[in-house]
PDB file of C-alpha atoms in Angstrom:
ATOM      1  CA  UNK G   1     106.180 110.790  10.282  1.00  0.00           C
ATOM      2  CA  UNK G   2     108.958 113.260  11.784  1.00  0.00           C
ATOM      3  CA  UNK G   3     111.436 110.391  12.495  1.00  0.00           C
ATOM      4  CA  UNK G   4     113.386 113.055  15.234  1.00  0.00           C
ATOM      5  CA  UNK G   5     110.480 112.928  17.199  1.00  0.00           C
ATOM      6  CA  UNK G   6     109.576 109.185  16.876  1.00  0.00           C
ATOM      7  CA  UNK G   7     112.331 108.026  19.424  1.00  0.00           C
ATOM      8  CA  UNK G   8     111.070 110.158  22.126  1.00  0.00           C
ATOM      9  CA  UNK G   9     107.336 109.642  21.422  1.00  0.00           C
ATOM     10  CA  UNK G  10     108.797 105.776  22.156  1.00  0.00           C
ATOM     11  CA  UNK G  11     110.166 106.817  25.074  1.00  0.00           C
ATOM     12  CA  UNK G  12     107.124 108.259  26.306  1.00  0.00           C
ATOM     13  CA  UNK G  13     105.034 105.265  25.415  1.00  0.00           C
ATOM     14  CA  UNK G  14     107.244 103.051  27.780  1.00  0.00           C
ATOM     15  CA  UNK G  15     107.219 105.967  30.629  1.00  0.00           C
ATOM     16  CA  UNK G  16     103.641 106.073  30.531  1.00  0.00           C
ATOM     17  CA  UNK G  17     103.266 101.969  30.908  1.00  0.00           C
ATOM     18  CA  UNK G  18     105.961 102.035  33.623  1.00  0.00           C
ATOM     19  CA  UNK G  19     103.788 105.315  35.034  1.00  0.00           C
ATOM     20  CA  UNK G  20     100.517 103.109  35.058  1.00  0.00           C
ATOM     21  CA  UNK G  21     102.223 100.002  36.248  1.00  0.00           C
ATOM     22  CA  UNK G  22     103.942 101.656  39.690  1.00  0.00           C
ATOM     23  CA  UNK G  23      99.886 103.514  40.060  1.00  0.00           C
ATOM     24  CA  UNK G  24      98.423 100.405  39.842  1.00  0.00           C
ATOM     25  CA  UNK G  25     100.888  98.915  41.894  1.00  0.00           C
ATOM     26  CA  UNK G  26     100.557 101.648  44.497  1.00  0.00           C
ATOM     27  CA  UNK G  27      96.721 101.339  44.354  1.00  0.00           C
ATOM     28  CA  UNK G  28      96.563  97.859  45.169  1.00  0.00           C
ATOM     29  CA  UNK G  29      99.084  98.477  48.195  1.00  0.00           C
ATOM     30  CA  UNK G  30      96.783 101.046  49.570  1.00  0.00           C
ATOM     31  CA  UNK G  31      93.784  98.919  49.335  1.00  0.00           C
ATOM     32  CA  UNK G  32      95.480  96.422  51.028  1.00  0.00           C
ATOM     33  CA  UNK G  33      97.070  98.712  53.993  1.00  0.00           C
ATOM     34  CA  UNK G  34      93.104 100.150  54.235  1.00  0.00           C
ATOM     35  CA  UNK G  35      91.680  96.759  54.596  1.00  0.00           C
ATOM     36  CA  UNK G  36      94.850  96.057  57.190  1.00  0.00           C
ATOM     37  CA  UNK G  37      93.972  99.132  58.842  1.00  0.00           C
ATOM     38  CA  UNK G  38      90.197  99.713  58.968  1.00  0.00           C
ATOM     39  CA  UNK G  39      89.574 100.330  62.606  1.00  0.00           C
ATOM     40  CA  UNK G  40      92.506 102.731  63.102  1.00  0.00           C
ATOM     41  CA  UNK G  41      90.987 104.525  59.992  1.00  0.00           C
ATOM     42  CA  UNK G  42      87.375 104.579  61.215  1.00  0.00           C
ATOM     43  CA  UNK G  43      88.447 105.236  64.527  1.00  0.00           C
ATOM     44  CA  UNK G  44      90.456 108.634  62.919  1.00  0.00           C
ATOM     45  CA  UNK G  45      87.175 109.362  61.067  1.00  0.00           C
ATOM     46  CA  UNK G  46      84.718 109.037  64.204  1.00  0.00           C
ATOM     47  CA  UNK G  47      87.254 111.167  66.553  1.00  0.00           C
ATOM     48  CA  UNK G  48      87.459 114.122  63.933  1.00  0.00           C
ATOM     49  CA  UNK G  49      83.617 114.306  63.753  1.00  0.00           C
ATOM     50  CA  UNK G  50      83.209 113.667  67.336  1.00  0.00           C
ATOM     51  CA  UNK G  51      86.005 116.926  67.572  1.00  0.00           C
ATOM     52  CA  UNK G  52      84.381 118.751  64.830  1.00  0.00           C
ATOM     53  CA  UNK G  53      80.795 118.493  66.866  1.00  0.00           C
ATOM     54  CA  UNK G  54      81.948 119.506  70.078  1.00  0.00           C
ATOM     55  CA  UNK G  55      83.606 122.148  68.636  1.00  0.00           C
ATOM     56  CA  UNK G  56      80.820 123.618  67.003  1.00  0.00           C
ATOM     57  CA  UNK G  57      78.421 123.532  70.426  1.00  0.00           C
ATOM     58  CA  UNK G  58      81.037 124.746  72.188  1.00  0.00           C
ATOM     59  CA  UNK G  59      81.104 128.060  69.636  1.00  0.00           C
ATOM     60  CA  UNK G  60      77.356 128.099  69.956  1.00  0.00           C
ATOM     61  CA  UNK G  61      77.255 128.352  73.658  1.00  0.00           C
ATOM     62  CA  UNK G  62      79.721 130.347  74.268  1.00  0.00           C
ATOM     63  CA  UNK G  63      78.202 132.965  72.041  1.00  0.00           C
ATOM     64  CA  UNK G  64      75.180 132.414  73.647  1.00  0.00           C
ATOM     65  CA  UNK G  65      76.932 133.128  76.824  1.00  0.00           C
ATOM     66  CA  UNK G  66      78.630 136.282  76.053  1.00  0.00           C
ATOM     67  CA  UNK G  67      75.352 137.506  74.521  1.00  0.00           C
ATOM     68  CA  UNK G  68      74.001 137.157  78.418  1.00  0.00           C
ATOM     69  CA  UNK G  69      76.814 137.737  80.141  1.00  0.00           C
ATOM     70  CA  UNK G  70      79.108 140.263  78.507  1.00  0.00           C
ATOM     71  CA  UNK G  71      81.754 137.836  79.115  1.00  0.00           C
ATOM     72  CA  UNK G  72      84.746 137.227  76.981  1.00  0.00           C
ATOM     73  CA  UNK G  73      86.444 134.315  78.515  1.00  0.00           C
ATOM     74  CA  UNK G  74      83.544 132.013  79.469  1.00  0.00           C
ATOM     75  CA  UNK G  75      86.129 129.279  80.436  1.00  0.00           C
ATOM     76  CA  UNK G  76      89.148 128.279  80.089  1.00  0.00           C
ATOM     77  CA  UNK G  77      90.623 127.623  76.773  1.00  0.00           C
ATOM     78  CA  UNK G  78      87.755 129.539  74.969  1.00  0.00           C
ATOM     79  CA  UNK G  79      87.567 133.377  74.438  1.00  0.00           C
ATOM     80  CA  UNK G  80      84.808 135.439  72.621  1.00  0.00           C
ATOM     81  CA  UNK G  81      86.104 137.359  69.906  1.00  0.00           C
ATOM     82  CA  UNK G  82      84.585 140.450  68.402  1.00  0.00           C
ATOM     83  CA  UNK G  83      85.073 139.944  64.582  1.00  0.00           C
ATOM     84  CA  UNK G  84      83.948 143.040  61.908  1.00  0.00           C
ATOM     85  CA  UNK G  85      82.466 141.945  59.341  1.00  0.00           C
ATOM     86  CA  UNK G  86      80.622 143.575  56.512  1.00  0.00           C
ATOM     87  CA  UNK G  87      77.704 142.290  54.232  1.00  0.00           C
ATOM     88  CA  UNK G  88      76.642 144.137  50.936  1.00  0.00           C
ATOM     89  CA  UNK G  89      74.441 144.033  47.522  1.00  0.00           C
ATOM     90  CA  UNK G  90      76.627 142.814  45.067  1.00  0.00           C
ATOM     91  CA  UNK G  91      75.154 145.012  42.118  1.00  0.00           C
ATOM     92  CA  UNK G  92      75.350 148.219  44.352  1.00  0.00           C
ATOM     93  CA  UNK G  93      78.729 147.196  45.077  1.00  0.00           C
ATOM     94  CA  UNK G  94      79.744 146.358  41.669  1.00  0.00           C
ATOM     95  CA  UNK G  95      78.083 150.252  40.871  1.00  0.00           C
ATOM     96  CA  UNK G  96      80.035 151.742  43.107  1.00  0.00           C
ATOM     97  CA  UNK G  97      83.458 150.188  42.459  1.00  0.00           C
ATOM     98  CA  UNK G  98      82.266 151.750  37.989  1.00  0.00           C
ATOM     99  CA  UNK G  99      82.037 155.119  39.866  1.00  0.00           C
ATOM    100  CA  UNK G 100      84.946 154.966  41.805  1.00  0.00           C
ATOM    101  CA  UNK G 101      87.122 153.021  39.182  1.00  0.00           C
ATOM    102  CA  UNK G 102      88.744 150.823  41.891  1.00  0.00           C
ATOM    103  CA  UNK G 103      87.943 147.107  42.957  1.00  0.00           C
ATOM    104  CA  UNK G 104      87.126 145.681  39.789  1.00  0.00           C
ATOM    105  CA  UNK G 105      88.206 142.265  38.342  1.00  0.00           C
ATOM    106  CA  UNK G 106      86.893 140.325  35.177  1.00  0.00           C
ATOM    107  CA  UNK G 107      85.296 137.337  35.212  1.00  0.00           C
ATOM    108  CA  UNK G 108      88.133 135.757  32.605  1.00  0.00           C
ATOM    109  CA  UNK G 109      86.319 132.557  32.179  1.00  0.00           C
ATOM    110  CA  UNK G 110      82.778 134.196  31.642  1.00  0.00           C
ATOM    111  CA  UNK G 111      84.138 136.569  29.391  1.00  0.00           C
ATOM    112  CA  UNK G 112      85.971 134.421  26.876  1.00  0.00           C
ATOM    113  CA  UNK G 113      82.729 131.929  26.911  1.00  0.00           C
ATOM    114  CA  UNK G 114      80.652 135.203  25.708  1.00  0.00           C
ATOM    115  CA  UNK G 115      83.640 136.322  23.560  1.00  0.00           C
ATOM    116  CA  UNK G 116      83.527 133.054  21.695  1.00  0.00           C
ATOM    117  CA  UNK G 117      79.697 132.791  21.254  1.00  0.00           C
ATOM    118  CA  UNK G 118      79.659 136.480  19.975  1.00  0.00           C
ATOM    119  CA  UNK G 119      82.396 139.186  17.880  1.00  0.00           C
ATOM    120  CA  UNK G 120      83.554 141.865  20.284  1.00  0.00           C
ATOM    121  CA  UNK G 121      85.512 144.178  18.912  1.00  0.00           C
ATOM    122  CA  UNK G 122      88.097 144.549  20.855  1.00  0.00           C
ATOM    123  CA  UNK G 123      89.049 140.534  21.107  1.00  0.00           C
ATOM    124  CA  UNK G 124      91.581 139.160  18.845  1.00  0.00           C
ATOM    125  CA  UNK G 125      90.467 136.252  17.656  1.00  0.00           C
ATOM    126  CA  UNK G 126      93.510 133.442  16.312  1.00  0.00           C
ATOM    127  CA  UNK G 127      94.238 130.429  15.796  1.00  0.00           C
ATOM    128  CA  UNK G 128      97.218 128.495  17.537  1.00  0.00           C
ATOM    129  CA  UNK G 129      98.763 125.018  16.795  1.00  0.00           C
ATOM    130  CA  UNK G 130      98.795 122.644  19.424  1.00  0.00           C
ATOM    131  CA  UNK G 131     100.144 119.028  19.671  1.00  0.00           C
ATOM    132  CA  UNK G 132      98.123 116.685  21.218  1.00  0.00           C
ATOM    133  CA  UNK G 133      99.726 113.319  21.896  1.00  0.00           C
ATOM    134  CA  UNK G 134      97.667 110.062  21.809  1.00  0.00           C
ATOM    135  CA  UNK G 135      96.834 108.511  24.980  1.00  0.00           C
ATOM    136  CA  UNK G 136      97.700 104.704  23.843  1.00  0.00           C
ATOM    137  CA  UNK G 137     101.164 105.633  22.071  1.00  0.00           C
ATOM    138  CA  UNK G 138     101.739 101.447  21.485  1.00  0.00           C
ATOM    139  CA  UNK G 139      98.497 101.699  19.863  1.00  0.00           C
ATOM    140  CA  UNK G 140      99.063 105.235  17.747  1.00  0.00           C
ATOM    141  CA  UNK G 141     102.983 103.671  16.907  1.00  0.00           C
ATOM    142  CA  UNK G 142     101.804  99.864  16.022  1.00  0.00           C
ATOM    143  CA  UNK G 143     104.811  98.565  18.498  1.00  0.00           C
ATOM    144  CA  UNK G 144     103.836  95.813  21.227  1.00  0.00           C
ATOM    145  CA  UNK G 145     104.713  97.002  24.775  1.00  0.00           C
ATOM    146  CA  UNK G 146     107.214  95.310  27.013  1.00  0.00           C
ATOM    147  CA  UNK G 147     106.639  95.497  30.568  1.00  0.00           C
ATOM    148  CA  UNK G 148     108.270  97.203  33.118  1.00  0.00           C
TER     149      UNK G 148
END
């Protein structure tokens, strides 16, 4: 074993356990200011959907009155906007942008999946060292963990 790195793999054994203990500790606390607070919390929940509902019919008939009316500002507080939007076949689009040589982008994650399961040769292919560092460090270093 590399006995310059032992000390801090230590180190990091006890800041993990001190990590988990102030999470666990912090869990616990929340359950206990849920329970302690269950109303206000369902009351939040059953106000937002109550907002989030009205909201939506509101949108839906005020569209429905501009459609009939022409008018903008159906009430106070709520204004018909005009938004441009545009709707296209991805393919054609994807077709056009080859032609054009503008708005592409790779798919990064896609293409390193099919780079892996086939050669393309292009791709560098290498290998890289990484250090992976056990989970249980107590465990990995045989040394029984204190507390706190």
């Amino acid at each position: 074993m590399n006995e310059t790195l032992k000390p801090l793999v230590v180190r990091l054994a006890e800041a993990r356990k001190r990590a988990e203990k102030f999470r666990d500790e912090l869990a616990f606390d929340r359950i206990a200011w849920e329970k302690a607070h269950g109303e206000l919390i369902e009351a939040v929940t059953q106000t937002a959907k109550e907002v989030q509902d009205l909201e939506q019919d509101i949108r839906q008939k005020a569209v429905i009155a501009y459609n009939a009316t022409g008018d903008r500002a159906p009430t106070a507080g709520v204004e018909v906007k005009i938004m441009h939007l545009i709707d296209y076949d991805p393919i054609s689009a994807l077709d056009w942008a080859r032609t054009h040589g503008i708005a592409l982008r790779l798919d990064d994650k896609e293409f390193k999946a099919l780079a892996k399961a086939s050669t393309i040769e292009f791709v560098r292919y290498y290998e890289q060292p990484v250090a992976q560092i056990a989970t249980d460090l107590a465990k990995a270093l045989g040394l029984p963990m204190k507390e706190g």
